[in-house]
mmCIF file of C-alpha atoms in Angstrom:
data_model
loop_
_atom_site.group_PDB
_atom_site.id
_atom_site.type_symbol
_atom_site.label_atom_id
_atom_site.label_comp_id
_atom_site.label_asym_id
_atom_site.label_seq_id
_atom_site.Cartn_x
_atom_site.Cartn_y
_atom_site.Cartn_z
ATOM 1 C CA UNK A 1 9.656 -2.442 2.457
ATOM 2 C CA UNK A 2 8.160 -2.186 -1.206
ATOM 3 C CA UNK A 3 5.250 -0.264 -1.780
ATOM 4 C CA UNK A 4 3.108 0.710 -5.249
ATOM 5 C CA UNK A 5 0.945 3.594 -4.115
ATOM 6 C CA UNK A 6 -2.265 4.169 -6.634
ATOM 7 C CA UNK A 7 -4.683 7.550 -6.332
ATOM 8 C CA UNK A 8 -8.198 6.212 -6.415
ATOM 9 C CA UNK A 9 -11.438 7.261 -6.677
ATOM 10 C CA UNK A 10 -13.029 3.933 -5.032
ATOM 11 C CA UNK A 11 -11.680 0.466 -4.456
ATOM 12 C CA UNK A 12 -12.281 -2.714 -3.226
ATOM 13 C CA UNK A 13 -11.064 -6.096 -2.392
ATOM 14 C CA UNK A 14 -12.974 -8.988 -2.890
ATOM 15 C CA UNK A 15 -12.041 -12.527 -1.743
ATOM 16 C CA UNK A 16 -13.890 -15.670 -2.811
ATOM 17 C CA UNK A 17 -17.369 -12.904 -3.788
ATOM 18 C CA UNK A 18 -17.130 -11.268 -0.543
ATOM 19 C CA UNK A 19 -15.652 -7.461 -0.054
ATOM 20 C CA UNK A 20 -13.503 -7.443 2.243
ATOM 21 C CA UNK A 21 -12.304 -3.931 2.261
ATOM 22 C CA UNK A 22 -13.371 -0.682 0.418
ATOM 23 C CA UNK A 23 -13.281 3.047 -0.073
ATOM 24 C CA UNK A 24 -13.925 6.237 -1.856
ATOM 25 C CA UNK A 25 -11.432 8.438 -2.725
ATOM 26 C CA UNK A 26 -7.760 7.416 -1.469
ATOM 27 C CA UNK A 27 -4.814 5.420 -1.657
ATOM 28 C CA UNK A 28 -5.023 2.107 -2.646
ATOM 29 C CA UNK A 29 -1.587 0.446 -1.740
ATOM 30 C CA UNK A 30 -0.057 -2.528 -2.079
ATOM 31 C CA UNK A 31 2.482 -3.535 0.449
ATOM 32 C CA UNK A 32 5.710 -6.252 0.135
ATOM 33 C CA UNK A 33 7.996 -6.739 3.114
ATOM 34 C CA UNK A 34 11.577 -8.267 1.885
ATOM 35 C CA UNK A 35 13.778 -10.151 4.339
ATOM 36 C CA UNK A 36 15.449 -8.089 6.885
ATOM 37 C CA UNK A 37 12.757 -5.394 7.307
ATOM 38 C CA UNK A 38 11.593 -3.663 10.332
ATOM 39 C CA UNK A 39 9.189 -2.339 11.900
ATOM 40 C CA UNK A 40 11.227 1.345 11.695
ATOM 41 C CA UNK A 41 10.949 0.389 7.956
ATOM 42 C CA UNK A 42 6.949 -0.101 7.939
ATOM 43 C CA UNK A 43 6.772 3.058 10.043
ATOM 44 C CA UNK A 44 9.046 5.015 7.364
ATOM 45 C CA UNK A 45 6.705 3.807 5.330
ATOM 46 C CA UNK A 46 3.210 4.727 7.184
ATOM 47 C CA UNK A 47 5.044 8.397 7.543
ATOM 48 C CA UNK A 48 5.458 8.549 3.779
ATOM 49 C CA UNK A 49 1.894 7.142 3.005
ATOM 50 C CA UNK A 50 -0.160 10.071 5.245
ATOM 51 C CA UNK A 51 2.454 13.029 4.328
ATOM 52 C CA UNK A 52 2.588 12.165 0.659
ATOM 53 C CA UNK A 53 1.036 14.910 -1.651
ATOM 54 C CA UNK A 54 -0.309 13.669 -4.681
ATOM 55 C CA UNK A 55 -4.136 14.773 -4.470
ATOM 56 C CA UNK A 56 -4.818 18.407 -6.151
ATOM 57 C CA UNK A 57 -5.353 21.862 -4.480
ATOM 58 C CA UNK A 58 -7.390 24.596 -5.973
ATOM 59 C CA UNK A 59 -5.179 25.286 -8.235
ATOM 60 C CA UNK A 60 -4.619 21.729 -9.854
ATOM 61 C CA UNK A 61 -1.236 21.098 -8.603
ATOM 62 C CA UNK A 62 -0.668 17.855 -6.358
ATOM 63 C CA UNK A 63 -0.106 18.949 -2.967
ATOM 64 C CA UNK A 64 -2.350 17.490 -0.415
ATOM 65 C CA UNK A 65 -2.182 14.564 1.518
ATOM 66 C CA UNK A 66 -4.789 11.902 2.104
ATOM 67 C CA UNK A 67 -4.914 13.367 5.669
ATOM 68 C CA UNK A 68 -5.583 16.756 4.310
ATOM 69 C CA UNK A 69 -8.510 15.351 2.002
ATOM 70 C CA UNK A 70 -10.135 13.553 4.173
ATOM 71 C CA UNK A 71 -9.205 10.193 2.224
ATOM 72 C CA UNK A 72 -9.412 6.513 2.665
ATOM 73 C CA UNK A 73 -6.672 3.862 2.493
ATOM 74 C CA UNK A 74 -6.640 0.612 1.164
ATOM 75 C CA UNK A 75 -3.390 -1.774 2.067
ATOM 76 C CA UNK A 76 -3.451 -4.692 0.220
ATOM 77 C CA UNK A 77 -0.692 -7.656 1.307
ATOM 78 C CA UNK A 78 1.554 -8.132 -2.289
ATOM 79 C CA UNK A 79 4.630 -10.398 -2.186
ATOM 80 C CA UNK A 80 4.578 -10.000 -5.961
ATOM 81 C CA UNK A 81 6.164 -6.909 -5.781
ATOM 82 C CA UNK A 82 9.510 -8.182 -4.548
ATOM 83 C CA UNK A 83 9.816 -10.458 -8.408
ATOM 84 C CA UNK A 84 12.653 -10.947 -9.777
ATOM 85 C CA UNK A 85 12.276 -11.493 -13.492
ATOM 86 C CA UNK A 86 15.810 -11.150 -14.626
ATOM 87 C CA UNK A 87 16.425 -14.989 -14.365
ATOM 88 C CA UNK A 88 13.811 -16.049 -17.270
ATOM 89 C CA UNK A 89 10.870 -15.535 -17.809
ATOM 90 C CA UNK A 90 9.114 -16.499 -14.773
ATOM 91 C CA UNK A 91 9.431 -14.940 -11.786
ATOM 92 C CA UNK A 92 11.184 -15.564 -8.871
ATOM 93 C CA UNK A 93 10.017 -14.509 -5.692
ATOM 94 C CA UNK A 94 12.574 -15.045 -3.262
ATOM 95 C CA UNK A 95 13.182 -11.378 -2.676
ATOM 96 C CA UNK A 96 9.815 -11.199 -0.330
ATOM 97 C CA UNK A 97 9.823 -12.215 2.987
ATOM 98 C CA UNK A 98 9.012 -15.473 4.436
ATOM 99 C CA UNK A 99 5.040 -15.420 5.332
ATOM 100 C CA UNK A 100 5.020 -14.758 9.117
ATOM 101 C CA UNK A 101 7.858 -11.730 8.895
ATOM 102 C CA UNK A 102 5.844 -10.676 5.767
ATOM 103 C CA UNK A 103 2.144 -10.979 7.699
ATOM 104 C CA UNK A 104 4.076 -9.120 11.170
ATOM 105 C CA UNK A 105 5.124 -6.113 9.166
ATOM 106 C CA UNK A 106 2.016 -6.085 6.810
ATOM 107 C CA UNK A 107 -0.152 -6.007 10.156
ATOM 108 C CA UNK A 108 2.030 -3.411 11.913
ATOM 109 C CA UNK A 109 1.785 -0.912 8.819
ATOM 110 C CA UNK A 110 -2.120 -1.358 8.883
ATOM 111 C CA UNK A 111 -2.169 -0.908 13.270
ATOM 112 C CA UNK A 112 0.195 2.103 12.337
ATOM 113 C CA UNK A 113 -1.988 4.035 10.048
ATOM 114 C CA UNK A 114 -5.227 3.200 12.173
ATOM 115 C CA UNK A 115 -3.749 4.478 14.995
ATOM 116 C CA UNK A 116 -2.690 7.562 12.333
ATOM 117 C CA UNK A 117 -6.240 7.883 10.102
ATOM 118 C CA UNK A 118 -9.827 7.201 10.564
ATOM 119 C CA UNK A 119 -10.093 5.412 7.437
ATOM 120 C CA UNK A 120 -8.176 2.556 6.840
ATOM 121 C CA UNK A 121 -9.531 -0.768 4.937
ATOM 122 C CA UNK A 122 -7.506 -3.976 3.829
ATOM 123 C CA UNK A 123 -7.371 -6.828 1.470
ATOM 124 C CA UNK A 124 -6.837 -10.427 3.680
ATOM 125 C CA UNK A 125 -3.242 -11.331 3.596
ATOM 126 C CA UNK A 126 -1.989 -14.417 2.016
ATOM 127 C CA UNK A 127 -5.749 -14.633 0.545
ATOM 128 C CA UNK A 128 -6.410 -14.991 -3.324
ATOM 129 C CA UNK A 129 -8.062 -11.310 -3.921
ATOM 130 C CA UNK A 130 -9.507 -9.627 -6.431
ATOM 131 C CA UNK A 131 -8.511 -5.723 -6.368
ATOM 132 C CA UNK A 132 -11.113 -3.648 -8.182
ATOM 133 C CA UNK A 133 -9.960 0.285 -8.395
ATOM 134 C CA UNK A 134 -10.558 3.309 -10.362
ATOM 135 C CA UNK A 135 -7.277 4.925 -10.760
ATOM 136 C CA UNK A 136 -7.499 8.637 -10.439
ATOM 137 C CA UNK A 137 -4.881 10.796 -12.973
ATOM 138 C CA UNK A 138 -3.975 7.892 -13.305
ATOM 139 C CA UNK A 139 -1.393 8.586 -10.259
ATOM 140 C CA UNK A 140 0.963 5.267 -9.347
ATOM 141 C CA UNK A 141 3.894 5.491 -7.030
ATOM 142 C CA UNK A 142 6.444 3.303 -6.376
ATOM 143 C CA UNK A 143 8.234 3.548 -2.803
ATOM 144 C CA UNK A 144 10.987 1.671 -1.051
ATOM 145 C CA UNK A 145 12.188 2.440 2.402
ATOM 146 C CA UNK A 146 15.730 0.197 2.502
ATOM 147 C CA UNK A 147 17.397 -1.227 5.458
ATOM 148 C CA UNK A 148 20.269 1.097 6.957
ATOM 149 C CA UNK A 149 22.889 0.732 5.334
ATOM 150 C CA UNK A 150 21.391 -1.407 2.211
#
């Protein structure tokens, strides 16, 4: 599972002029399965996503959660994360998994983290969005939780 994780202080998806999903301040993150994932993968990856400290305490330092703020979270479907650019100059993107193992584990990360957190919004997967964000820092975060033994 691929993930780029961006601190926000709103965003929104939009698809064809309607939003589909939105919040205030949060985690907007974008979410590529590759083939062989699993679910223990996606859940490795919900763990990471509510324990990971990158919003500031009193003092200024990054180390609160979006559980310990009080934040939203945006997951956005991206198979564009899993390009492959080192054959030319356009992108391959055979390293993403096929649509319905990609749309499974997509679905399963977002039933995860509302099971997890009250506030959980999402783009519409396989859907030509628009992703409208405020990047707060800015603060981007790349995460991959690999197969065993990958």
């Amino acid at each position: 599972m691929l993930a780029l994780v961006q601190r926000v202080a709103d965003a929104r998806v939009e698809v064809a002029g309607e939003v589909v999903g939105a919040i205030g301040r949060g985690l907007l993150v974008f979410v590529c399965a590759e083939p062989g994932d699993t679910e223990a993968q996606a859940e490795q990856l919900v763990a990471k996503l509510l324990k990971l400290r990158i919003f500031s305490d009193e003092e200024g330092k990054m180390n609160r959660s979006v559980q310990d703020v009080g934040g939203g979270l945006l997951v956005v479907s991206q198979f564009t994360l899993a390009a492959d650019t080192s054959g030319g100059n356009r992108p391959s993107f055979a390293g993403a998994a096929p649509p319905q193992q990609g749309r499974q584990l997509y679905e399963h990360v977002v039933s995860c983290l509302r099971a997890a957190h009250p506030r959980v919004a999402t783009g519409r997967f396989g859907a030509h969005m628009q992703v409208h964000l405020v990047n707060d820092g800015p603060v981007t975060i790349p995460l991959r939780f690999a197969a065993e033994g990958a």
